[in-house]
Structure formats: structure tokens, C-alpha cells
Amino acid sequence: MIDAPHDRDPLDVLADEFAARCRRGESPSPAEYAALHPEHARQIEDLFPAVALMEQLRMQEHARHESAQNAAIRTPPQQVGDFRMVREIGRGGMGVVYEAEQCSLRRRVAVKILPGHVPLPAQRLKRFQREAQTAARLLHTNIVPVFGVGQQEELHYYVMPLIRAVGLDEVIRALRRDPEKRAAGIRTLAAALIEAKFGTQSERDRGTEAQGDTGTEPHRHTGAGRGERSEPQRTTRWSDVAAVGLQAAEALDYAHRQGTLHRDVKPSNLLLDGEGMLCVADFGLASAVDQADAGRSGEVVGTPRYMAPEQLAGRADIRSDVYCLGATLYELLTLRAVADCGEMPGGASDRQSAREPLRPRKIDPAVPPDLETILLKCLAYDPSKRYPSAAELAADLRRFLEDKPIHARRTSGLERAWRWCRRNPALAGVSTVAVLLLIAVATTVTGGYLHVRKAYTETARALDRAEATSQVSLDVLDAIYRQLSPERVWIASDSGTGAEPCRCVALAGGLHMPVPPSEETAALLASLLDIYDRLAEQGGHDFHLMLESAIAARRVGDIQQRLGRLHEAETQYARAIRQLDTLRQRPEANVRIPTELAHTYNEIGAVRAAKLELKEAYQSHQQASALLRAMEQAGPLPEACRYELARTLYFLSNLGLSPNDQGTTGRPRVERETFVVQQSARRLRSSAVAILEELARERPDIADYRFLLALCYRPSAVAYNPAGNSGRLRAIQILENLKEHYPAVADYRYELMATYAWVPVALFPWQGRFPLSAVAEEGLRKALEESEWLVARHPAVPQYACSRALLLAKLGMACWGRQRLTEAEHFFQKALETQEKVTTEFPGLPSRNRVLVQFMRLRLGQICRERGRPENDRDTLDRACQTLQACNEDLGKLTASPDLAEDRLAESLLPVAREAMRDALAACKGDKPAETAEQ
Amino acid sequence: MALGLKNTDELSLLRTGQAAALAELFDHYRPRLARMIAIRFDSRLHGKVDAEDILQDAFVEAARRIDDFLRRPAVPLFVWLRQITSQILIDTRRHYVDAKMRNVNLETGLDWAQSGEDGSAFFAAQLADSLTTPSQFAVREEMLLELRSTLDSLEPIDREVLVLRHLEELTNDEVAAVLDINRYAASKRYLRALKRLRVAMPVRK
């Protein structure tokens, strides 16, 4: 766009050129211009310095804009103290590790920058420094030495040698991705990972040899096994695990003898190099910087996933480190976290004490029994049953590697059962049938209908026969529910009152072993509700029993909701709410009641929103909000309530109501103005994000906090520019991460799919031109992959099938927009088939799904027509016409259909469809030569 | 798609109904629109909305109104997109700042309600922020700071012309379209604004 010079003041043209040169980075001088254009000399000298200044201002603004953008993607600090950051080599809850150059010594080091731009309180900072000093005194072959600590502005960091090694967390991740690699042994895999991360050995910087530092260590222990002793009958796989454990145990033992506890042994703190040499990092630092501050009641320190039970109560000793190392080795061996493997989920009342890891040989029968025994001894719930010192663990591991008899004694199955009973006094003395049944149910994870039914009948029989105490029955029922209900949410939301924040850790983040929801399980569970009621009656309306009963009703509602049976779900939720409301009046009522009530209100709101009863949905969520706000008045909200509050905000943000409607009095009104609605949604979501970021930071072990966080980051409206939408990208990042860790959880996959497909449908005529870019199309294809997984795994969930049809239609629209008509037709054909199948397989779905079929047909006809037109391909055009005519007839039938009125959306969609249909059909008939048009 | 098309080409591209045209053209102008937002973004909106949100809304709005625009294209496409974006920005600001923070407005002494449509008022609001910029280039910063406050003291129309021409890097034609005046007048107005700036703030030697 070049301006015509004669339309402008010539001086302006010169000023423009002057400014353009400034923008190119030149520094033109006004005097030079004045000399070139003497006729304007005076004005040039007068005005052009101002032009130059304005351009400087532009640069400043520009720089600020850039830096704001960069800050948004969290660029690492370039220089911290004496250290110049080279690149990021790892990150975790404890901070980010960079490869860095120490400028004064010109050597490569690793710098760990601690999390939080929030300054550490002085007292804690002091401790961090003290711990670092202690750690710096530890000199051992298998301990990463600390060079020093430092602080720059609000960043705290410490410096270590740069070691060519990978954390065991990376090894475990790689093994999970590709279990084939297991056979080759951990060492080989680590070597490959290191090569990928650091380049080949020869590329190494001269100054970086970490081994140079460790090679001069005074305490070079001879016993550090590297797997050379592996016996022929043993694969390297087992000996590698034992060798890793041996080195770590020796390092821990050395530190323990120096009086230092590690407190946070976990895979990411154990670094393995290509030679099989292991180094333990981050000694003692956990206690100094850990964010989980239990305040008055002692401090909880460490990573919950790997923590020993007593650490949850704020106590730690040598045996806690032994436990953590055991948990790490367990995960390395089985690729499953101890926390995910509760053999006996136990009742809600006693979750922590029931913590007993699944025996490794159950996961993989090839695990040598001795190795299993060693690990289980580390992981004993009671510290006195563990190895009393890391040295003894090391000794047993060495015996294992040398194929000598180990000292740890295997516990028999009977003993394990007895111990379990002793920890669960409510069960002691009760018919073992119930206990065995509980175990059977708990381990029947994907058993399907028959198993479930068997479990159910046996439960009923056991309940009758065993004169079970209510507690036993509840535990059994609870176990069954937990296994069968598709819930993930309970992990966070049922975590109790918050008074004992860590009690649910054994199962939190774990037990993601979903049973596909089906109508059979829903029916079974609903009938179990009667048992609850019976129990509650027998127990003289015992508070605890009634609460369990209410929660059970809510869970049945959850399943019904999942199955698309909205009406049934609402009934169950209403029942739960009634019971909870009664309980609220009871003197025993505790903080759990309003929390559960708020949760149930939110679920009922979600159901109502799905039924398009927005006002009712809004009222439900408002009720949840009011309950939680009232609790907030009374004091800081417990964790479960904060999560519920975030959920409430999220649900409200989805309703598409404008902020004025959300006042305390007036009735909500659906607001059309996009921006007002979106702003309001954003405000709600950013509040939710603030809560969830905090929760996710405090409890990285609870996946659902991150899950909801991802949903809140995702923009409320579909994104026109999916590549540049930072919220969508952040959501994808979180969800991909969740998928990696919990590949079997359908909810995570579903939302990942939805986020990839977060582009306009463009299926409906009133949506205007919502063009889909190439990036959008790529997102849709990724979404399709996830969708295929979902439909294959959970054919009974209509939501998955529906979203697949819509996804195919979106892809069809994307291809159409880019004039790839054959492809577009193919996608629409598939979309149509899928959608038709959905409506026949799930007749209970709202009528809008049947209207949607016609929209897809309409588009298919239009595409077909467009494809046939250029060559006047009669066949194709006829097909288009037939498609449209069939569509027209079906629309006629739909209009007459009596159940249509039940679905408001269907009702309002139908006229639009008919109108678009008429236009399309008219256009299509116009294509035909006059003689064939009338038949 | 060839970018940097002439206005007429852009319009015909949109008219031919190539579905992706608007998205691609919007993407083409995105950096400029983002710059406009950055310059006029009210710092008090930080954490509530970001530039990406505004652009997203602007696009949705543009997609909704594109047919009206094509029927009677009064201004070049970019100017039209800029108008929409600017309107969204104003609405957003009004939504958050005016409604919720009137007391803050009073403190800064700026009458937002009256200067509601005046884009440069946003710019003035940024002045407070710039005070916290790290002072590595202290002298230049000081000069620029002075420039900012001088700009703020100018007549709104003069300030707006300078912001459009320099900070948003609009051409004279685009400025003319934005202000709805002819090219020659726009050119004159720019020179007049420069002069007034020069008078208000004698440039140091």
C-alpha cells in the first residue's frame, strides 16, 4: 500500500522515508536530509529530531511487547551469578536444571534453580543454605557433590558438576513408552538416553567431565555393583535394578552415618550414567525448599508419591529413606508406582493403613522372588519391619547380585492376610468370606459384567451370612464402587475434610484402572444402593452410614451421566442431595457434608446444562458456590473445598451467561454478545486457574488438579488460531502429560481430543465463514487418533461416538474449505455413518442428534454437488440431489416427531436445517438440464 | 496465498468464497493488530485477558460481520480489522476497568468515561508502567519518558496521529482511513502534530 505522493505534503513523504530508515536500524541524520532538500531545510532540522525520538519510543514499546511475550513462555534466566545458562536439561517439582558455564572458571556445571518466584521466607532460606552446606560435605562416589549455593534477586540456585547421566524417572518413562527395551537392561537404555540428551561422548566439552570430579572422591566404595556379576540365568534386567539399588543404598548409608537424611529419594533424584554408575542428587534439600508446609503439626517433606507412610505424618528417619528407595526400585522394576498398586484399597476410613503394594511378581511373574522380598521389606508399612539401615539393604542386594541367600524373610500369604486384618480391626473376627470377597473384587479390575455380577451376588450372600458389622459391609461396598464407578474425581473430592490432608495419598493419583461404564454396572450399582439404605436403617440412621449412602447415590448418578442417561442421573443426584441436606442438620455434621453437597450440586448442574436447562444449571452451581463461600467465611478452605470451588467456577464459565446475569438476584439470561460472555467466562476461569495452580503445586501427585487446570486454561470459545492460542497449547501440554502417565484414563484422552479439535464446527449455516487453517486441520487429525482410541475402548459411551461423528464432520469442512472435495466427501460419508449409528444405538439420546444427521447429509449433498458441477458429472449430481431429497424427507418426518419438543436445541435447529435444505435443493435442481429436472 | 495483496485483490479473494481466505488474511495482519493491542493495552487488564483473547474475539467478530463488510467496503480490509479489534479492546476495557475500577481511574486523574473512544488514553495509562522499567539506558529512558508525558499533554487528535504513524506503523493512507479524512488532510495533520510535539518538548541537543 504505497501512498500516491501527490496526495501528500512532500515534507511528510520525506519524514516517512526518514522514519523507515530508522526502522531498518539506520541512524539517519536530520542535517543530511536538510542538505539534500534545501527547500525544506529549516523544517527538517526542526521536526525530524522529533521523528527520530518517536521512532525510539516505538522501539521501546516494541521491546516491551516482546519481553512481555517472552515472559509468557517463561524463558530461562540467561545469567545467574557467575553462571551463564546454556540449556535446560531437566525439570521437576524441585526446580529446573540447566547446563551452565561457570564464567570465572570456564567450566561446565549444572545449575538447579529452585521453583517459585516467590521469595523463600528468611528462616527457610537459612535452612536451605544450611542443608546445602551439609550436602556439600558429603563426599561419596555415588553422591552428586554440591559446589555451592547462591541467590540472585528472587532466584535461589545451587551448583553441581555436570554429569552425563539421566534421572531414573526418564528411564522409567522410556521403558513405559517402549516396554521392548526392558530386555536389554536399564544400563543400555540409559546410555542411549544420555547420547540423545548430551550427544556422543566425543562431542563433550573438555571442562565438563563430571567423572573428573567424582574420580578423586576419597570414599570410593568397592561394592558398588554395576551388573558385571550377573549370572547367566538372570537377565541383566533384574541385576541392573539391584545394582542401581545397591549403589543408592550405599550412598544413603554413607550419608546416614554422617547424620544427613535425604528425605526425598525418588526416581528423578537418582542419576544413572552410561556405565551403570549411579549418583544420588539433592541431598537433604527437600526439607529446605519443599512447599508442602504442614505448619503447626510438623512438616511434611518429600514427594508424596514416593513418601513413606510416616513421612505423611511429618516424621522421617533412616527407614523412611529406605522406604523411598524401595518405592523407586519398585517402580523401576515394575514400571508401576507403589502408590498406584494398592492391593487392598480398603475403606475410605482407613485408606492409608491399608497401604500394601501389589507384589511385583503379580505384575511380572518373571521377577526373581528374592528381589521381590527385598523390595517388599523396604516397603513395609511399619518402619520396624523394614531394613533398619541402608547398609543392610545394600548387603541383601549384594547377596542377591552374588546369588547368595538373602536375609530378608518372605512373608507368607497367610501372614500378609493376617497382618492386613490386624490393621483393619473392624474386619477382624468377621467371616473371612467378606475379606476374601473384598480382595477378589478389588483385584477384579477389568472383569466385565460376569465378574461384577458374581462379585455382587457373593457380596449379597456374604452380607446376609456373615452378620457383618456395618463397617465391613461398607468397606466391601466401597471397594466395589471404587472399582466399578468410572470416577477419577473421587480421588480429589473425596479426600476428606482436609484435616488429614495426606491420608488419601496411597490411592491418590493411582488406581486409575477404569472399568468401562455400562448399563449393567449402572443397574448393579443402583441395586446396591438398597443395601446401603438397609444398612442405614439397621444402624438406626447412623450418620456415617447415611453419608456413605448419599455418596453412593451420587456415584451412581455419575455413571448414569456418563452413559448419557441424564434423567436417571438427575434422579440419583437429587436423592443424594436430599440425604445430605438431612445430614447437614445433624449435630455430627462436619465439613465433609457441605463439600459433598457442593460436589453433587455441581454434578446436577452439569446434567442440567447438558439438557440445555441453563437457568437451572446456573442455580445449581450457584448453590454449590454459596455453600463453599459460606465455608470460606468460617476459615481457610480445606483442599477438597478449594478444588470444588474451582470446579464450580469452571462449570459457571461454561454456561455462557453474561456477568450481569450472575448477580445474586436477577434471573440469568442467555447473552448473545460474544465478547461479554467470553470476558465473563475468562474472569471465572482465571479465578479457577489461580486456585488450581496453587493446588497443583501443593499436590503434584493428584492428577485431577492438573486435569481441571488444563480445562480451565482452554479458552471457553473455540479458537480460530489454534496454533497461536496459548491457553489451548497449555491445555494440550498438560493433557498430553497426563495421557503419558495415565494412558488408560478415558477422561484425559477425551479432553485431549476435544482440545485438539478446539476449532469451530462450521457445520451450521449461521456460523458464518469459520475457515479452518492448515494448523486447525492438523489438530483435527490428532484429535481423530484419540477419538479412535476412545471409541474402540468404550463403545458403550455415546459421548465418545457422538464426538467422533462431529470430528469427522469438522475434518470434512476443513477439506471442503481447501477445495479437497473428494476427501471432504469421504469424511462426511464417515461422519454421517457414525452419527446415524449413534442415533440407532443410543435411542435415548436427545433429538438434536437426529437433526445433526440431517445437517451432515445436507453438507454431504452440497459437497457432492460441487464435485460434480465443473464437469457436469451427471451421476455425481444425481447422487447429490438424491442425498438432499432424502434429507428433506427425513427433516419432514423429524418435524412431525412428537419427542422433538423435549430437546430445545433440536427444536431451534430444525427450521435452520429446513431452510438451508430448501436452498440447497433448489440450487441442485437448477444444475440439471431442463429435460431431466422434472421427472 | 500471496500476501501483501492490493486491497481490491483482498476483497475479491474474500468474495470468491475461499473459506480460508479470511483466516489467512487475518493471520497476515495479526502482527500489526497485536502491536496495536500491545500499545493500547490497559495494564490493569493483565491477568484477566491477554492479546490473544482480544485477537480471538476480533476474529470471531470479523467472521460474523464479513458479509456486511464485503457488501459495502468503506475502508481497506486492514483498517476494518483494526477497527473491530480496537472496538473489542475498548469494550474489554470498559467491561473490566470502567465498571470495576472507577476509583482507580480517579486516582490517575484520567477521565476514562469521557475519553472512552480515544485510543490514546490507553497509551497514557501505560506511562505509569514505564516508570518501573529497568534503567539500563537511563538517559534515553528519561528522554522517552519526557516524550511520553509530552505526548500525553497534546490534543487527542495530534497524539492519535503520532501513535498511529509511529507506534502502530500505519501508512498515511491507513491513518486517513482510520480517522476518516482524506489523504492530504491526514498528511497535514501528521506534520502539524509533529510541530506541536516539537514545540511542547524542545529536543535536547
CSV table of N, CA and C in Angstrom, one decimal, chain A residues 782-888:
chain,number,residue,atom,x,y,z
A,782,LYS,N,-5.1,-35.1,14.8
A,782,LYS,CA,-4.6,-35.6,16.1
A,782,LYS,C,-5.8,-36.0,16.9
A,783,ALA,N,-6.8,-35.2,16.9
A,783,ALA,CA,-8.0,-35.5,17.7
A,783,ALA,C,-8.6,-36.8,17.2
A,784,LEU,N,-8.6,-37.0,15.9
A,784,LEU,CA,-9.2,-38.2,15.4
A,784,LEU,C,-8.5,-39.5,16.0
A,785,GLU,N,-7.2,-39.4,16.1
A,785,GLU,CA,-6.5,-40.5,16.7
A,785,GLU,C,-7.0,-40.9,18.1
A,786,GLU,N,-7.1,-39.8,18.9
A,786,GLU,CA,-7.6,-40.0,20.2
A,786,GLU,C,-9.0,-40.6,20.2
A,787,SER,N,-9.8,-40.0,19.3
A,787,SER,CA,-11.2,-40.4,19.2
A,787,SER,C,-11.3,-41.9,18.9
A,788,GLU,N,-10.4,-42.3,18.0
A,788,GLU,CA,-10.5,-43.7,17.6
A,788,GLU,C,-10.2,-44.6,18.8
A,789,TRP,N,-9.2,-44.2,19.6
A,789,TRP,CA,-8.9,-45.0,20.8
A,789,TRP,C,-10.1,-45.1,21.7
A,790,LEU,N,-10.7,-43.9,21.9
A,790,LEU,CA,-11.9,-43.8,22.9
A,790,LEU,C,-13.0,-44.7,22.4
A,791,VAL,N,-13.3,-44.6,21.1
A,791,VAL,CA,-14.5,-45.4,20.6
A,791,VAL,C,-14.2,-46.9,20.7
A,792,ALA,N,-12.9,-47.3,20.4
A,792,ALA,CA,-12.6,-48.7,20.4
A,792,ALA,C,-12.6,-49.2,21.9
A,793,ARG,N,-12.2,-48.4,22.8
A,793,ARG,CA,-12.1,-48.9,24.2
A,793,ARG,C,-13.5,-48.8,24.9
A,794,HIS,N,-14.3,-47.8,24.6
A,794,HIS,CA,-15.5,-47.6,25.3
A,794,HIS,C,-16.7,-47.4,24.4
A,795,PRO,N,-17.0,-48.5,23.7
A,795,PRO,CA,-18.1,-48.4,22.7
A,795,PRO,C,-19.4,-48.1,23.4
A,796,ALA,N,-19.5,-48.3,24.7
A,796,ALA,CA,-20.8,-48.0,25.3
A,796,ALA,C,-21.1,-46.6,25.7
A,797,VAL,N,-20.1,-45.7,25.5
A,797,VAL,CA,-20.2,-44.3,25.9
A,797,VAL,C,-20.7,-43.5,24.7
A,798,PRO,N,-21.9,-43.0,24.7
A,798,PRO,CA,-22.4,-42.3,23.5
A,798,PRO,C,-21.6,-41.0,23.2
A,799,GLN,N,-21.2,-40.4,24.3
A,799,GLN,CA,-20.5,-39.1,24.1
A,799,GLN,C,-19.3,-39.3,23.2
A,800,TYR,N,-18.6,-40.4,23.3
A,800,TYR,CA,-17.4,-40.7,22.5
A,800,TYR,C,-17.7,-40.9,21.1
A,801,ALA,N,-18.8,-41.6,20.8
A,801,ALA,CA,-19.2,-41.8,19.5
A,801,ALA,C,-19.7,-40.6,18.8
A,802,CYS,N,-20.5,-39.8,19.6
A,802,CYS,CA,-21.0,-38.5,19.0
A,802,CYS,C,-19.9,-37.6,18.7
A,803,SER,N,-18.9,-37.5,19.6
A,803,SER,CA,-17.8,-36.5,19.3
A,803,SER,C,-17.0,-37.0,18.1
A,804,ARG,N,-16.9,-38.3,17.9
A,804,ARG,CA,-16.2,-38.8,16.7
A,804,ARG,C,-16.9,-38.3,15.4
A,805,ALA,N,-18.3,-38.4,15.4
A,805,ALA,CA,-19.0,-38.0,14.2
A,805,ALA,C,-18.8,-36.5,14.0
A,806,LEU,N,-18.8,-35.8,15.0
A,806,LEU,CA,-18.7,-34.3,14.8
A,806,LEU,C,-17.3,-34.0,14.3
A,807,LEU,N,-16.3,-34.7,14.9
A,807,LEU,CA,-14.9,-34.5,14.5
A,807,LEU,C,-14.7,-34.8,13.0
A,808,LEU,N,-15.3,-35.9,12.5
A,808,LEU,CA,-15.2,-36.2,11.1
A,808,LEU,C,-15.9,-35.1,10.3
A,809,ALA,N,-17.0,-34.6,10.8
A,809,ALA,CA,-17.6,-33.5,10.1
A,809,ALA,C,-16.7,-32.3,10.0
A,810,LYS,N,-16.1,-32.0,11.1
A,810,LYS,CA,-15.1,-30.9,11.1
A,810,LYS,C,-14.0,-31.1,10.1
A,811,LEU,N,-13.5,-32.3,10.1
A,811,LEU,CA,-12.5,-32.6,9.1
A,811,LEU,C,-13.0,-32.4,7.7
A,812,GLY,N,-14.2,-32.8,7.5
A,812,GLY,CA,-14.9,-32.7,6.2
A,812,GLY,C,-14.9,-31.2,5.8
A,813,MET,N,-15.4,-30.4,6.8
A,813,MET,CA,-15.5,-28.9,6.5
A,813,MET,C,-14.1,-28.4,6.2
A,814,ALA,N,-13.1,-28.8,6.9
A,814,ALA,CA,-11.7,-28.3,6.7
A,814,ALA,C,-11.3,-28.6,5.3
A,815,CYS,N,-11.5,-29.8,4.8
A,815,CYS,CA,-11.1,-30.2,3.5
A,815,CYS,C,-11.9,-29.5,2.4
A,816,TRP,N,-13.2,-29.3,2.7
A,816,TRP,CA,-14.0,-28.6,1.8
A,816,TRP,C,-13.5,-27.2,1.6
A,817,GLY,N,-13.2,-26.5,2.7
A,817,GLY,CA,-12.7,-25.2,2.7
A,817,GLY,C,-11.4,-25.1,1.8
A,818,ARG,N,-10.7,-26.2,1.7
A,818,ARG,CA,-9.4,-26.1,1.0
A,818,ARG,C,-9.6,-26.8,-0.4
A,819,GLN,N,-10.9,-26.9,-0.7
A,819,GLN,CA,-11.3,-27.4,-2.1
A,819,GLN,C,-10.8,-28.9,-2.3
A,820,ARG,N,-10.5,-29.6,-1.2
A,820,ARG,CA,-10.2,-31.0,-1.5
A,820,ARG,C,-11.5,-31.8,-1.3
A,821,LEU,N,-12.2,-31.8,-2.4
A,821,LEU,CA,-13.6,-32.3,-2.4
A,821,LEU,C,-13.8,-33.8,-2.2
A,822,THR,N,-12.9,-34.5,-2.8
A,822,THR,CA,-13.1,-36.0,-2.6
A,822,THR,C,-12.9,-36.4,-1.2
A,823,GLU,N,-11.8,-35.8,-0.6
A,823,GLU,CA,-11.5,-36.1,0.8
A,823,GLU,C,-12.7,-35.6,1.7
A,824,ALA,N,-13.2,-34.4,1.4
A,824,ALA,CA,-14.3,-33.9,2.2
A,824,ALA,C,-15.5,-34.8,2.1
A,825,GLU,N,-15.8,-35.3,0.9
A,825,GLU,CA,-16.9,-36.2,0.8
A,825,GLU,C,-16.7,-37.5,1.6
A,826,HIS,N,-15.5,-38.0,1.5
A,826,HIS,CA,-15.2,-39.2,2.3
A,826,HIS,C,-15.4,-39.0,3.8
A,827,PHE,N,-14.9,-37.8,4.3
A,827,PHE,CA,-15.1,-37.6,5.8
A,827,PHE,C,-16.6,-37.4,6.1
A,828,PHE,N,-17.3,-36.7,5.2
A,828,PHE,CA,-18.7,-36.6,5.6
A,828,PHE,C,-19.5,-37.9,5.5
A,829,GLN,N,-19.1,-38.7,4.5
A,829,GLN,CA,-19.7,-40.0,4.4
A,829,GLN,C,-19.5,-40.8,5.8
A,830,LYS,N,-18.3,-40.7,6.3
A,830,LYS,CA,-18.0,-41.4,7.5
A,830,LYS,C,-18.7,-40.8,8.7
A,831,ALA,N,-18.7,-39.4,8.7
A,831,ALA,CA,-19.4,-38.7,9.8
A,831,ALA,C,-20.9,-39.1,9.8
A,832,LEU,N,-21.5,-39.1,8.6
A,832,LEU,CA,-22.9,-39.5,8.5
A,832,LEU,C,-23.1,-40.9,9.1
A,833,GLU,N,-22.3,-41.8,8.6
A,833,GLU,CA,-22.5,-43.2,9.1
A,833,GLU,C,-22.4,-43.3,10.6
A,834,THR,N,-21.3,-42.6,11.1
A,834,THR,CA,-21.1,-42.7,12.6
A,834,THR,C,-22.3,-42.1,13.3
A,835,GLN,N,-22.8,-40.9,12.8
A,835,GLN,CA,-23.9,-40.2,13.5
A,835,GLN,C,-25.2,-41.0,13.4
A,836,GLU,N,-25.4,-41.7,12.3
A,836,GLU,CA,-26.6,-42.5,12.2
A,836,GLU,C,-26.5,-43.7,13.1
A,837,LYS,N,-25.3,-44.2,13.2
A,837,LYS,CA,-25.2,-45.4,14.1
A,837,LYS,C,-25.4,-45.0,15.5
A,838,VAL,N,-24.9,-43.8,15.9
A,838,VAL,CA,-25.1,-43.3,17.3
A,838,VAL,C,-26.6,-43.2,17.6
A,839,THR,N,-27.4,-42.7,16.6
A,839,THR,CA,-28.8,-42.4,16.9
A,839,THR,C,-29.5,-43.8,17.0
A,840,THR,N,-29.1,-44.8,16.3
A,840,THR,CA,-29.8,-46.0,16.4
A,840,THR,C,-29.4,-46.8,17.6
A,841,GLU,N,-28.1,-46.7,17.9
A,841,GLU,CA,-27.6,-47.5,19.1
A,841,GLU,C,-28.0,-46.9,20.4
A,842,PHE,N,-28.1,-45.6,20.4
A,842,PHE,CA,-28.5,-45.0,21.7
A,842,PHE,C,-29.8,-44.2,21.5
A,843,PRO,N,-30.9,-44.9,21.4
A,843,PRO,CA,-32.1,-44.1,21.1
A,843,PRO,C,-32.5,-43.1,22.2
A,844,GLY,N,-31.9,-43.2,23.4
A,844,GLY,CA,-32.3,-42.3,24.4
A,844,GLY,C,-31.6,-41.0,24.3
A,845,LEU,N,-30.7,-40.8,23.4
A,845,LEU,CA,-30.0,-39.5,23.2
A,845,LEU,C,-31.0,-38.4,22.8
A,846,PRO,N,-30.7,-37.2,23.2
A,846,PRO,CA,-31.6,-36.1,22.8
A,846,PRO,C,-31.8,-36.0,21.3
A,847,SER,N,-32.9,-35.5,20.9
A,847,SER,CA,-33.3,-35.5,19.4
A,847,SER,C,-32.3,-34.7,18.6
A,848,ARG,N,-31.6,-33.8,19.2
A,848,ARG,CA,-30.7,-32.9,18.4
A,848,ARG,C,-29.7,-33.8,17.6
A,849,ASN,N,-29.4,-35.0,18.1
A,849,ASN,CA,-28.5,-35.9,17.4
A,849,ASN,C,-29.1,-36.3,16.1
A,850,ARG,N,-30.4,-36.4,16.0
A,850,ARG,CA,-31.1,-36.8,14.8
A,850,ARG,C,-31.1,-35.7,13.8
A,851,VAL,N,-31.2,-34.4,14.3
A,851,VAL,CA,-31.2,-33.3,13.5
A,851,VAL,C,-29.7,-33.1,12.9
A,852,LEU,N,-28.8,-33.5,13.7
A,852,LEU,CA,-27.4,-33.4,13.3
A,852,LEU,C,-27.1,-34.3,12.1
A,853,VAL,N,-27.7,-35.5,12.1
A,853,VAL,CA,-27.6,-36.4,11.0
A,853,VAL,C,-28.0,-35.6,9.7
A,854,GLN,N,-29.0,-34.9,9.8
A,854,GLN,CA,-29.5,-34.2,8.5
A,854,GLN,C,-28.6,-33.1,8.1
A,855,PHE,N,-28.0,-32.4,9.1
A,855,PHE,CA,-27.0,-31.4,8.7
A,855,PHE,C,-25.8,-32.0,8.0
A,856,MET,N,-25.4,-33.2,8.4
A,856,MET,CA,-24.3,-33.9,7.8
A,856,MET,C,-24.7,-34.3,6.4
A,857,ARG,N,-25.9,-34.8,6.3
A,857,ARG,CA,-26.4,-35.2,4.9
A,857,ARG,C,-26.4,-34.0,4.0
A,858,LEU,N,-26.9,-32.9,4.5
A,858,LEU,CA,-27.0,-31.7,3.8
A,858,LEU,C,-25.7,-31.3,3.2
A,859,ARG,N,-24.7,-31.3,4.1
A,859,ARG,CA,-23.3,-30.9,3.7
A,859,ARG,C,-22.8,-31.9,2.7
A,860,LEU,N,-23.1,-33.2,2.9
A,860,LEU,CA,-22.6,-34.2,2.0
A,860,LEU,C,-23.2,-33.9,0.6
A,861,GLY,N,-24.5,-33.6,0.6
A,861,GLY,CA,-25.1,-33.4,-0.7
A,861,GLY,C,-24.5,-32.2,-1.4
A,862,GLN,N,-24.2,-31.1,-0.6
A,862,GLN,CA,-23.6,-29.9,-1.2
A,862,GLN,C,-22.2,-30.2,-1.7
A,863,ILE,N,-21.4,-30.9,-1.0
A,863,ILE,CA,-20.1,-31.2,-1.5
A,863,ILE,C,-20.1,-32.1,-2.7
A,864,CYS,N,-21.0,-33.0,-2.7
A,864,CYS,CA,-21.2,-33.9,-3.9
A,864,CYS,C,-21.6,-33.1,-5.1
A,865,ARG,N,-22.4,-32.1,-4.9
A,865,ARG,CA,-22.9,-31.3,-6.0
A,865,ARG,C,-21.7,-30.5,-6.5
A,866,GLU,N,-20.9,-29.9,-5.6
A,866,GLU,CA,-19.8,-29.1,-6.0
A,866,GLU,C,-18.8,-29.9,-6.8
A,867,ARG,N,-18.7,-31.2,-6.4
A,867,ARG,CA,-17.7,-32.0,-7.1
A,867,ARG,C,-18.2,-32.4,-8.5
A,868,GLY,N,-19.5,-32.5,-8.6
A,868,GLY,CA,-20.0,-32.9,-9.9
A,868,GLY,C,-20.1,-31.8,-10.9
A,869,ARG,N,-20.2,-30.6,-10.4
A,869,ARG,CA,-20.6,-29.5,-11.3
A,869,ARG,C,-19.6,-29.1,-12.4
A,870,PRO,N,-18.3,-29.0,-12.1
A,870,PRO,CA,-17.4,-28.5,-13.1
A,870,PRO,C,-17.5,-29.3,-14.4
A,871,GLU,N,-17.5,-30.7,-14.3
A,871,GLU,CA,-17.6,-31.5,-15.5
A,871,GLU,C,-19.0,-31.9,-15.8
A,872,ASN,N,-20.0,-31.3,-15.1
A,872,ASN,CA,-21.4,-31.6,-15.2
A,872,ASN,C,-21.5,-33.2,-15.2
A,873,ASP,N,-20.9,-33.7,-14.2
A,873,ASP,CA,-20.9,-35.2,-14.0
A,873,ASP,C,-22.3,-35.6,-13.5
A,874,ARG,N,-23.1,-36.2,-14.4
A,874,ARG,CA,-24.5,-36.4,-14.2
A,874,ARG,C,-24.7,-37.3,-12.9
A,875,ASP,N,-23.9,-38.4,-12.9
A,875,ASP,CA,-24.0,-39.4,-11.8
A,875,ASP,C,-23.9,-38.7,-10.4
A,876,THR,N,-22.8,-38.0,-10.3
A,876,THR,CA,-22.5,-37.3,-9.1
A,876,THR,C,-23.6,-36.3,-8.7
A,877,LEU,N,-24.0,-35.6,-9.7
A,877,LEU,CA,-25.0,-34.6,-9.4
A,877,LEU,C,-26.3,-35.2,-9.0
A,878,ASP,N,-26.6,-36.4,-9.6
A,878,ASP,CA,-27.9,-37.1,-9.3
A,878,ASP,C,-27.8,-37.6,-7.8
A,879,ARG,N,-26.6,-38.1,-7.5
A,879,ARG,CA,-26.4,-38.6,-6.2
A,879,ARG,C,-26.6,-37.4,-5.1
A,880,ALA,N,-26.0,-36.3,-5.5
A,880,ALA,CA,-26.2,-35.1,-4.6
A,880,ALA,C,-27.6,-34.8,-4.4
A,881,CYS,N,-28.3,-34.8,-5.5
A,881,CYS,CA,-29.8,-34.5,-5.5
A,881,CYS,C,-30.5,-35.5,-4.6
A,882,GLN,N,-30.2,-36.8,-4.8
A,882,GLN,CA,-30.9,-37.8,-4.0
A,882,GLN,C,-30.6,-37.7,-2.5
A,883,THR,N,-29.3,-37.4,-2.3
A,883,THR,CA,-28.9,-37.2,-0.8
A,883,THR,C,-29.8,-36.1,-0.2
A,884,LEU,N,-29.9,-35.0,-1.0
A,884,LEU,CA,-30.6,-33.8,-0.4
A,884,LEU,C,-32.1,-34.1,-0.3
A,885,GLN,N,-32.6,-34.9,-1.3
A,885,GLN,CA,-34.0,-35.2,-1.2
A,885,GLN,C,-34.3,-36.1,0.0
A,886,ALA,N,-33.5,-37.1,0.2
A,886,ALA,CA,-33.7,-38.0,1.3
A,886,ALA,C,-33.6,-37.2,2.6
A,887,CYS,N,-32.7,-36.2,2.6
A,887,CYS,CA,-32.5,-35.4,3.8
A,887,CYS,C,-33.8,-34.6,4.0
A,888,ASN,N,-34.3,-34.1,2.9
A,888,ASN,CA,-35.5,-33.3,3.0
A,888,ASN,C,-36.7,-34.1,3.6
